Amino acid sequence: MSEFDREEHKPKGSFVLIMIFFGTFALLYFLNWKYLTDIWKIG
Protein backbone atom coordinates (compact mmCIF):
# COMPACT_ATOMS: atom_id res chain seq x y z
CA MET A 1 0.00 0.00 0.00
CA SER A 2 1.51 3.31 -1.05
CA GLU A 3 1.56 6.44 1.08
CA PHE A 4 -1.22 8.03 -1.00
CA ASP A 5 -3.63 5.14 -0.41
CA ARG A 6 -3.80 5.67 3.35
CA GLU A 7 -7.14 6.77 4.74
CA GLU A 8 -5.93 10.14 6.08
CA HIS A 9 -4.86 11.20 2.57
CA LYS A 10 -8.28 10.71 1.00
CA PRO A 11 -10.49 13.83 0.91
CA LYS A 12 -13.59 13.63 3.03
CA GLY A 13 -17.01 14.23 1.48
CA SER A 14 -17.60 17.42 3.44
CA PHE A 15 -14.27 18.84 2.21
CA VAL A 16 -15.24 18.12 -1.39
CA LEU A 17 -18.59 19.87 -0.89
CA ILE A 18 -16.88 22.87 0.71
CA MET A 19 -14.51 23.16 -2.27
CA ILE A 20 -17.45 22.96 -4.71
CA PHE A 21 -19.32 25.70 -2.84
CA PHE A 22 -16.16 27.81 -2.60
CA GLY A 23 -15.55 27.47 -6.34
CA THR A 24 -19.15 28.41 -7.10
CA PHE A 25 -18.93 31.42 -4.76
CA ALA A 26 -15.67 32.60 -6.34
CA LEU A 27 -17.11 32.26 -9.85
CA LEU A 28 -20.30 34.16 -8.99
CA TYR A 29 -18.27 36.85 -7.17
CA PHE A 30 -16.12 37.37 -10.27
CA LEU A 31 -19.11 37.39 -12.63
CA ASN A 32 -20.97 39.94 -10.49
CA TRP A 33 -17.97 42.28 -10.47
CA LYS A 34 -17.66 41.92 -14.25
CA TYR A 35 -21.35 42.67 -14.69
CA LEU A 36 -21.07 45.67 -12.37
CA THR A 37 -18.17 47.12 -14.36
CA ASP A 38 -20.22 46.73 -17.56
CA ILE A 39 -23.28 48.59 -16.28
CA TRP A 40 -21.56 51.16 -14.04
CA LYS A 41 -19.55 53.34 -16.37
CA ILE A 42 -17.44 55.92 -14.54
CA GLY A 43 -15.44 58.51 -16.44
Tab-separated table of N, CA and C in Angstrom:
chain	number	residue	atom	x	y	z
A	1	MET	N	0.852	-1.186	0.000
A	1	MET	CA	0.000	0.000	0.000
A	1	MET	C	0.893	1.242	0.000
A	2	SER	N	0.671	2.121	-0.966
A	2	SER	CA	1.507	3.314	-1.051
A	2	SER	C	1.058	4.356	-0.037
A	3	GLU	N	1.880	5.415	0.092
A	3	GLU	CA	1.561	6.444	1.083
A	3	GLU	C	0.319	7.246	0.701
A	4	PHE	N	-0.054	7.253	-0.574
A	4	PHE	CA	-1.222	8.026	-1.000
A	4	PHE	C	-2.521	7.242	-0.865
A	5	ASP	N	-2.430	5.959	-0.567
A	5	ASP	CA	-3.626	5.138	-0.409
A	5	ASP	C	-4.126	5.100	1.029
A	6	ARG	N	-3.376	5.693	1.954
A	6	ARG	CA	-3.800	5.669	3.353
A	6	ARG	C	-5.057	6.505	3.538
A	7	GLU	N	-5.823	6.147	4.529
A	7	GLU	CA	-7.142	6.774	4.736
A	7	GLU	C	-7.030	8.270	5.019
A	8	GLU	N	-6.008	8.721	5.727
A	8	GLU	CA	-5.931	10.144	6.081
A	8	GLU	C	-5.583	11.024	4.883
A	9	HIS	N	-5.173	10.420	3.760
A	9	HIS	CA	-4.855	11.204	2.573
A	9	HIS	C	-6.048	11.341	1.633
A	10	LYS	N	-7.121	10.631	1.885
A	10	LYS	CA	-8.282	10.706	1.001
A	10	LYS	C	-9.184	11.862	1.458
A	11	PRO	N	-9.635	12.707	0.500
A	11	PRO	CA	-10.492	13.826	0.906
A	11	PRO	C	-11.836	13.335	1.433
A	12	LYS	N	-12.287	13.968	2.459
A	12	LYS	CA	-13.592	13.627	3.029
A	12	LYS	C	-14.695	14.259	2.183
A	13	GLY	N	-15.895	13.720	2.279
A	13	GLY	CA	-17.006	14.229	1.485
A	13	GLY	C	-17.353	15.671	1.800
A	14	SER	N	-17.273	16.044	3.071
A	14	SER	CA	-17.598	17.423	3.436
A	14	SER	C	-16.572	18.389	2.854
A	15	PHE	N	-15.301	17.983	2.790
A	15	PHE	CA	-14.270	18.842	2.212
A	15	PHE	C	-14.525	19.053	0.724
A	16	VAL	N	-14.937	18.007	0.034
A	16	VAL	CA	-15.240	18.123	-1.390
A	16	VAL	C	-16.416	19.076	-1.596
A	17	LEU	N	-17.441	18.960	-0.774
A	17	LEU	CA	-18.590	19.871	-0.893
A	17	LEU	C	-18.178	21.310	-0.611
A	18	ILE	N	-17.345	21.524	0.390
A	18	ILE	CA	-16.878	22.871	0.706
A	18	ILE	C	-16.113	23.456	-0.479
A	19	MET	N	-15.271	22.658	-1.122
A	19	MET	CA	-14.514	23.158	-2.271
A	19	MET	C	-15.433	23.466	-3.450
A	20	ILE	N	-16.490	22.676	-3.640
A	20	ILE	CA	-17.453	22.963	-4.706
A	20	ILE	C	-18.176	24.272	-4.422
A	21	PHE	N	-18.638	24.456	-3.190
A	21	PHE	CA	-19.324	25.700	-2.836
A	21	PHE	C	-18.383	26.892	-2.922
A	22	PHE	N	-17.119	26.722	-2.511
A	22	PHE	CA	-16.162	27.812	-2.603
A	22	PHE	C	-15.898	28.186	-4.061
A	23	GLY	N	-15.754	27.192	-4.925
A	23	GLY	CA	-15.547	27.471	-6.342
A	23	GLY	C	-16.736	28.186	-6.960
A	24	THR	N	-17.943	27.756	-6.603
A	24	THR	CA	-19.149	28.414	-7.099
A	24	THR	C	-19.226	29.853	-6.605
A	25	PHE	N	-18.915	30.074	-5.319
A	25	PHE	CA	-18.931	31.421	-4.756
A	25	PHE	C	-17.919	32.315	-5.464
A	26	ALA	N	-16.704	31.810	-5.687
A	26	ALA	CA	-15.668	32.603	-6.343
A	26	ALA	C	-16.079	32.957	-7.771
A	27	LEU	N	-16.673	32.005	-8.486
A	27	LEU	CA	-17.113	32.264	-9.853
A	27	LEU	C	-18.219	33.317	-9.888
A	28	LEU	N	-19.214	33.181	-9.017
A	28	LEU	CA	-20.296	34.165	-8.986
A	28	LEU	C	-19.800	35.534	-8.552
A	29	TYR	N	-18.859	35.585	-7.617
A	29	TYR	CA	-18.270	36.851	-7.168
A	29	TYR	C	-17.597	37.553	-8.349
A	30	PHE	N	-16.800	36.801	-9.107
A	30	PHE	CA	-16.123	37.371	-10.266
A	30	PHE	C	-17.126	37.840	-11.326
A	31	LEU	N	-18.131	37.015	-11.607
A	31	LEU	CA	-19.108	37.390	-12.632
A	31	LEU	C	-19.909	38.621	-12.231
A	32	ASN	N	-20.237	38.753	-10.944
A	32	ASN	CA	-20.970	39.936	-10.490
A	32	ASN	C	-20.125	41.197	-10.614
A	33	TRP	N	-18.844	41.119	-10.301
A	33	TRP	CA	-17.975	42.283	-10.467
A	33	TRP	C	-17.836	42.642	-11.938
A	34	LYS	N	-17.744	41.648	-12.812
A	34	LYS	CA	-17.655	41.921	-14.246
A	34	LYS	C	-18.940	42.581	-14.741
A	35	TYR	N	-20.075	42.070	-14.301
A	35	TYR	CA	-21.354	42.671	-14.690
A	35	TYR	C	-21.460	44.104	-14.162
A	36	LEU	N	-21.014	44.325	-12.942
A	36	LEU	CA	-21.071	45.669	-12.371
A	36	LEU	C	-20.210	46.641	-13.158
A	37	THR	N	-19.020	46.219	-13.576
A	37	THR	CA	-18.171	47.123	-14.360
A	37	THR	C	-18.769	47.405	-15.730
A	38	ASP	N	-19.583	46.490	-16.270
A	38	ASP	CA	-20.216	46.729	-17.561
A	38	ASP	C	-21.354	47.740	-17.458
A	39	ILE	N	-22.112	47.709	-16.367
A	39	ILE	CA	-23.280	48.590	-16.276
A	39	ILE	C	-22.982	49.897	-15.559
A	40	TRP	N	-21.864	49.979	-14.834
A	40	TRP	CA	-21.561	51.156	-14.041
A	40	TRP	C	-20.348	51.858	-14.627
A	41	LYS	N	-20.625	52.648	-15.664
A	41	LYS	CA	-19.551	53.344	-16.370
A	41	LYS	C	-19.195	54.617	-15.616
A	42	ILE	N	-17.936	54.720	-15.226
A	42	ILE	CA	-17.441	55.919	-14.540
A	42	ILE	C	-16.340	56.528	-15.402
A	43	GLY	N	-16.479	57.797	-15.696
A	43	GLY	CA	-15.439	58.507	-16.437
A	43	GLY	C	-15.593	58.471	-17.928
